[in-house]
mmCIF file with all atom_site columns, C-alpha atoms and ligand atoms in Angstrom:
data_model
loop_
_atom_site.group_PDB
_atom_site.id
_atom_site.type_symbol
_atom_site.label_atom_id
_atom_site.label_alt_id
_atom_site.label_comp_id
_atom_site.label_asym_id
_atom_site.label_entity_id
_atom_site.label_seq_id
_atom_site.pdbx_PDB_ins_code
_atom_site.Cartn_x
_atom_site.Cartn_y
_atom_site.Cartn_z
_atom_site.occupancy
_atom_site.B_iso_or_equiv
_atom_site.pdbx_formal_charge
_atom_site.auth_seq_id
_atom_site.auth_comp_id
_atom_site.auth_asym_id
_atom_site.auth_atom_id
_atom_site.pdbx_PDB_model_num
ATOM   1  C  CA  . MET A 1 1  ? 13.056  10.568  -8.359 1.00 0.00 ? 175 MET A CA  1
ATOM   2  C  CA  . SER A 1 2  ? 13.523  12.219  -5.046 1.00 0.00 ? 176 SER A CA  1
ATOM   3  C  CA  . ASP A 1 3  ? 15.123  10.449  -1.985 1.00 0.00 ? 177 ASP A CA  1
ATOM   4  C  CA  . CYS A 1 4  ? 12.621  12.331  0.349  1.00 0.00 ? 178 CYS A CA  1
ATOM   5  C  CA  . PHE A 1 5  ? 9.572   10.364  1.092  1.00 0.00 ? 179 PHE A CA  1
ATOM   6  C  CA  . THR A 1 6  ? 5.907   11.688  0.162  1.00 0.00 ? 180 THR A CA  1
ATOM   7  C  CA  . CYS A 1 7  ? 3.006   9.722   1.708  1.00 0.00 ? 181 CYS A CA  1
ATOM   8  C  CA  . PRO A 1 8  ? 0.826   8.408   -1.041 1.00 0.00 ? 182 PRO A CA  1
ATOM   9  C  CA  . LEU A 1 9  ? -2.094  8.417   1.349  1.00 0.00 ? 183 LEU A CA  1
ATOM   10 C  CA  . CYS A 1 10 ? -2.043  11.574  3.264  1.00 0.00 ? 184 CYS A CA  1
ATOM   11 C  CA  . GLY A 1 11 ? 0.359   13.521  1.078  1.00 0.00 ? 185 GLY A CA  1
ATOM   12 C  CA  . LEU A 1 12 ? 2.711   14.466  4.017  1.00 0.00 ? 186 LEU A CA  1
ATOM   13 C  CA  . SER A 1 13 ? 6.377   15.093  3.081  1.00 0.00 ? 187 SER A CA  1
ATOM   14 C  CA  . PRO A 1 14 ? 8.537   14.908  6.219  1.00 0.00 ? 188 PRO A CA  1
ATOM   15 C  CA  . GLY A 1 15 ? 11.482  16.028  4.301  1.00 0.00 ? 189 GLY A CA  1
ATOM   16 C  CA  . ASP A 1 16 ? 13.767  13.011  5.134  1.00 0.00 ? 190 ASP A CA  1
ATOM   17 C  CA  . ARG A 1 17 ? 14.559  9.675   3.866  1.00 0.00 ? 191 ARG A CA  1
ATOM   18 C  CA  . ARG A 1 18 ? 12.315  7.174   5.412  1.00 0.00 ? 192 ARG A CA  1
ATOM   19 C  CA  . ASN A 1 19 ? 10.197  4.466   4.253  1.00 0.00 ? 193 ASN A CA  1
ATOM   20 C  CA  . HIS A 1 20 ? 6.909   5.203   5.909  1.00 0.00 ? 194 HIS A CA  1
ATOM   21 C  CA  . CYS A 1 21 ? 4.687   8.069   6.864  1.00 0.00 ? 195 CYS A CA  1
ATOM   22 C  CA  . PRO A 1 22 ? 5.006   9.209   10.422 1.00 0.00 ? 196 PRO A CA  1
ATOM   23 C  CA  . GLU A 1 23 ? 1.252   10.247  10.445 1.00 0.00 ? 197 GLU A CA  1
ATOM   24 C  CA  . CYS A 1 24 ? -0.491  7.467   8.968  1.00 0.00 ? 198 CYS A CA  1
ATOM   25 C  CA  . LEU A 1 25 ? 2.399   4.881   8.913  1.00 0.00 ? 199 LEU A CA  1
ATOM   26 C  CA  . THR A 1 26 ? 1.556   4.285   5.057  1.00 0.00 ? 200 THR A CA  1
ATOM   27 C  CA  . GLY A 1 27 ? 4.699   3.342   2.989  1.00 0.00 ? 201 GLY A CA  1
ATOM   28 C  CA  . VAL A 1 28 ? 5.643   2.817   -0.464 1.00 0.00 ? 202 VAL A CA  1
ATOM   29 C  CA  . HIS A 1 29 ? 6.724   -0.267  -2.177 1.00 0.00 ? 203 HIS A CA  1
ATOM   30 C  CA  . PRO A 1 30 ? 10.005  0.443   -4.012 1.00 0.00 ? 204 PRO A CA  1
ATOM   31 C  CA  . GLY A 1 31 ? 9.517   -2.303  -6.299 1.00 0.00 ? 205 GLY A CA  1
ATOM   32 C  CA  . ASP A 1 32 ? 6.314   -1.042  -7.988 1.00 0.00 ? 206 ASP A CA  1
ATOM   33 C  CA  . GLY A 1 33 ? 5.627   2.237   -6.477 1.00 0.00 ? 207 GLY A CA  1
ATOM   34 C  CA  . ALA A 1 34 ? 2.324   1.031   -4.896 1.00 0.00 ? 208 ALA A CA  1
ATOM   35 C  CA  . ARG A 1 35 ? 0.987   2.052   -1.595 1.00 0.00 ? 209 ARG A CA  1
ATOM   36 C  CA  . MET A 1 36 ? 1.870   -0.304  1.517  1.00 0.00 ? 210 MET A CA  1
ATOM   37 C  CA  . THR A 1 37 ? -0.553  -0.370  4.209  1.00 0.00 ? 211 THR A CA  1
ATOM   38 C  CA  . PRO A 1 38 ? 0.551   -0.939  7.847  1.00 0.00 ? 212 PRO A CA  1
ATOM   39 C  CA  . ILE A 1 39 ? -1.283  -4.162  8.898  1.00 0.00 ? 213 ILE A CA  1
ATOM   40 C  CA  . ALA A 1 40 ? 0.401   -5.171  12.186 1.00 0.00 ? 214 ALA A CA  1
ATOM   41 C  CA  . VAL A 1 41 ? 3.232   -4.191  14.847 1.00 0.00 ? 215 VAL A CA  1
ATOM   42 C  CA  . ALA A 1 42 ? 5.350   -6.571  16.243 1.00 0.00 ? 216 ALA A CA  1
ATOM   43 C  CA  . VAL A 1 43 ? 7.529   -6.111  19.330 1.00 0.00 ? 217 VAL A CA  1
ATOM   44 C  CA  . PRO A 1 44 ? 10.606  -8.489  19.057 1.00 0.00 ? 218 PRO A CA  1
ATOM   45 C  CA  . ARG A 1 45 ? 12.552  -9.171  22.272 1.00 0.00 ? 219 ARG A CA  1
ATOM   46 C  CA  . ASP A 1 46 ? 15.018  -6.527  21.832 1.00 0.00 ? 220 ASP A CA  1
ATOM   47 C  CA  . GLY A 1 47 ? 12.070  -4.196  22.497 1.00 0.00 ? 221 GLY A CA  1
ATOM   48 C  CA  . GLU A 1 48 ? 12.284  -2.350  19.123 1.00 0.00 ? 222 GLU A CA  1
ATOM   49 C  CA  . TRP A 1 49 ? 8.843   -1.861  17.506 1.00 0.00 ? 223 TRP A CA  1
ATOM   50 C  CA  . VAL A 1 50 ? 8.518   -3.149  14.056 1.00 0.00 ? 224 VAL A CA  1
ATOM   51 C  CA  . ILE A 1 51 ? 5.750   -2.175  11.646 1.00 0.00 ? 225 ILE A CA  1
ATOM   52 C  CA  . VAL A 1 52 ? 4.811   -4.729  9.155  1.00 0.00 ? 226 VAL A CA  1
ATOM   53 C  CA  . HIS A 1 53 ? 3.551   -3.255  5.817  1.00 0.00 ? 227 HIS A CA  1
ATOM   54 C  CA  . ARG A 1 54 ? 1.628   -4.914  2.947  1.00 0.00 ? 228 ARG A CA  1
ATOM   55 C  CA  . CYS A 1 55 ? 1.856   -3.763  -0.622 1.00 0.00 ? 229 CYS A CA  1
ATOM   56 C  CA  . GLU A 1 56 ? -1.686  -3.087  -1.934 1.00 0.00 ? 230 GLU A CA  1
ATOM   57 C  CA  . ARG A 1 57 ? -0.738  -3.995  -5.528 1.00 0.00 ? 231 ARG A CA  1
ATOM   58 C  CA  . CYS A 1 58 ? 1.194   -7.165  -5.252 1.00 0.00 ? 232 CYS A CA  1
ATOM   59 C  CA  . GLY A 1 59 ? 0.869   -8.186  -1.665 1.00 0.00 ? 233 GLY A CA  1
ATOM   60 C  CA  . TRP A 1 60 ? 4.479   -7.890  -0.799 1.00 0.00 ? 234 TRP A CA  1
ATOM   61 C  CA  . LEU A 1 61 ? 5.148   -7.897  2.817  1.00 0.00 ? 235 LEU A CA  1
ATOM   62 C  CA  . ALA A 1 62 ? 7.807   -5.903  4.534  1.00 0.00 ? 236 ALA A CA  1
ATOM   63 C  CA  . SER A 1 63 ? 8.860   -4.910  7.949  1.00 0.00 ? 237 SER A CA  1
ATOM   64 C  CA  . SER A 1 64 ? 10.566  -1.758  9.080  1.00 0.00 ? 238 SER A CA  1
ATOM   65 C  CA  . PRO A 1 65 ? 11.540  -0.345  12.509 1.00 0.00 ? 239 PRO A CA  1
ATOM   66 C  CA  . ALA A 1 66 ? 9.147   2.037   13.956 1.00 0.00 ? 240 ALA A CA  1
ATOM   67 C  CA  . ARG A 1 67 ? 10.661  5.550   14.453 1.00 0.00 ? 241 ARG A CA  1
ATOM   68 C  CA  . ALA A 1 68 ? 10.531  8.056   17.308 1.00 0.00 ? 242 ALA A CA  1
ATOM   69 C  CA  . ASP A 1 69 ? 8.216   10.393  15.441 1.00 0.00 ? 243 ASP A CA  1
ATOM   70 C  CA  . ASP A 1 70 ? 5.681   7.818   14.130 1.00 0.00 ? 244 ASP A CA  1
ATOM   71 C  CA  . ASN A 1 71 ? 2.118   8.282   15.181 1.00 0.00 ? 245 ASN A CA  1
ATOM   72 C  CA  . VAL A 1 72 ? 1.994   6.299   18.611 1.00 0.00 ? 246 VAL A CA  1
ATOM   73 C  CA  . LEU A 1 73 ? -1.722  6.157   18.384 1.00 0.00 ? 247 LEU A CA  1
ATOM   74 C  CA  . ILE A 1 74 ? -1.971  4.303   15.327 1.00 0.00 ? 248 ILE A CA  1
ATOM   75 C  CA  . LEU A 1 75 ? 0.920   2.040   16.563 1.00 0.00 ? 249 LEU A CA  1
ATOM   76 C  CA  . MET A 1 76 ? -1.115  1.339   19.804 1.00 0.00 ? 250 MET A CA  1
ATOM   77 C  CA  . ARG A 1 77 ? -4.155  0.702   17.844 1.00 0.00 ? 251 ARG A CA  1
ATOM   78 C  CA  . MET A 1 78 ? -2.446  -1.864  15.727 1.00 0.00 ? 252 MET A CA  1
ATOM   79 C  CA  . ALA A 1 79 ? -0.952  -3.472  18.637 1.00 0.00 ? 253 ALA A CA  1
ATOM   80 C  CA  . VAL A 1 80 ? -4.116  -4.186  20.487 1.00 0.00 ? 254 VAL A CA  1
ATOM   81 C  CA  . ARG A 1 81 ? -6.147  -4.684  17.405 1.00 0.00 ? 255 ARG A CA  1
ATOM   82 C  CA  . PRO A 1 82 ? -8.226  -7.744  17.929 1.00 0.00 ? 256 PRO A CA  1
ATOM   83 C  CA  . LEU A 1 83 ? -7.141  -10.740 15.765 1.00 0.00 ? 257 LEU A CA  1
ATOM   84 C  CA  . ALA A 1 84 ? -10.789 -11.427 14.928 1.00 0.00 ? 258 ALA A CA  1
ATOM   85 C  CA  . SER A 1 85 ? -10.104 -10.134 11.390 1.00 0.00 ? 259 SER A CA  1
ATOM   86 C  CA  . PRO A 1 86 ? -6.563  -10.849 10.316 1.00 0.00 ? 260 PRO A CA  1
ATOM   87 C  CA  . PRO A 1 87 ? -5.468  -9.707  7.165  1.00 0.00 ? 261 PRO A CA  1
ATOM   88 C  CA  . PHE A 1 88 ? -4.521  -13.300 6.008  1.00 0.00 ? 262 PHE A CA  1
ATOM   89 C  CA  . PRO A 1 89 ? -6.055  -16.646 6.779  1.00 0.00 ? 263 PRO A CA  1
ATOM   90 C  CA  . PHE A 1 90 ? -4.742  -17.875 9.948  1.00 0.00 ? 264 PHE A CA  1
ATOM   91 C  CA  . GLU A 1 91 ? -5.423  -21.639 8.739  1.00 0.00 ? 265 GLU A CA  1
ATOM   92 C  CA  . MET A 1 92 ? -1.993  -21.165 6.957  1.00 0.00 ? 266 MET A CA  1
ATOM   93 C  CA  . PHE A 1 93 ? -0.348  -21.573 10.268 1.00 0.00 ? 267 PHE A CA  1
ATOM   94 C  CA  . GLY A 1 94 ? -2.215  -24.804 11.043 1.00 0.00 ? 268 GLY A CA  1
ATOM   95 C  CA  . ARG A 1 95 ? -3.787  -25.106 14.528 1.00 0.00 ? 269 ARG A CA  1
ATOM   96 C  CA  . MET A 1 96 ? -1.870  -24.247 17.710 1.00 0.00 ? 270 MET A CA  1
HETATM 97 ZN ZN1 . ZN  B 2 .  ? 0.562   9.732   5.425  1.00 0.00 ? 364 ZN  B ZN1 1
HETATM 98 ZN ZN1 . ZN  B 2 .  ? 4.168   -4.040  -4.635 1.00 0.00 ? 365 ZN  B ZN1 1
#
């Protein structure tokens, strides 16, 4: 078991300790080793971008700060992605 991250999707190995791929932003769930797909980007008030990942196997949600070398195109695409097809049912929040 290595500390270095290897992307389960594109196989990239940046050679440092991180929890998601800089190229496709895919992560790994430490709990079960399954792939974690980036589903959203949030920009909190302090301005630091946060990537929300969901585990493909167990549905576990986790957020991690975006890094300077992350793929900005994918970040932007997630940030502007229409909410027409959210990855979870919006009804769970009730009506605004
Ligand atoms: Zn990758
Ligand atoms: Zn999992």
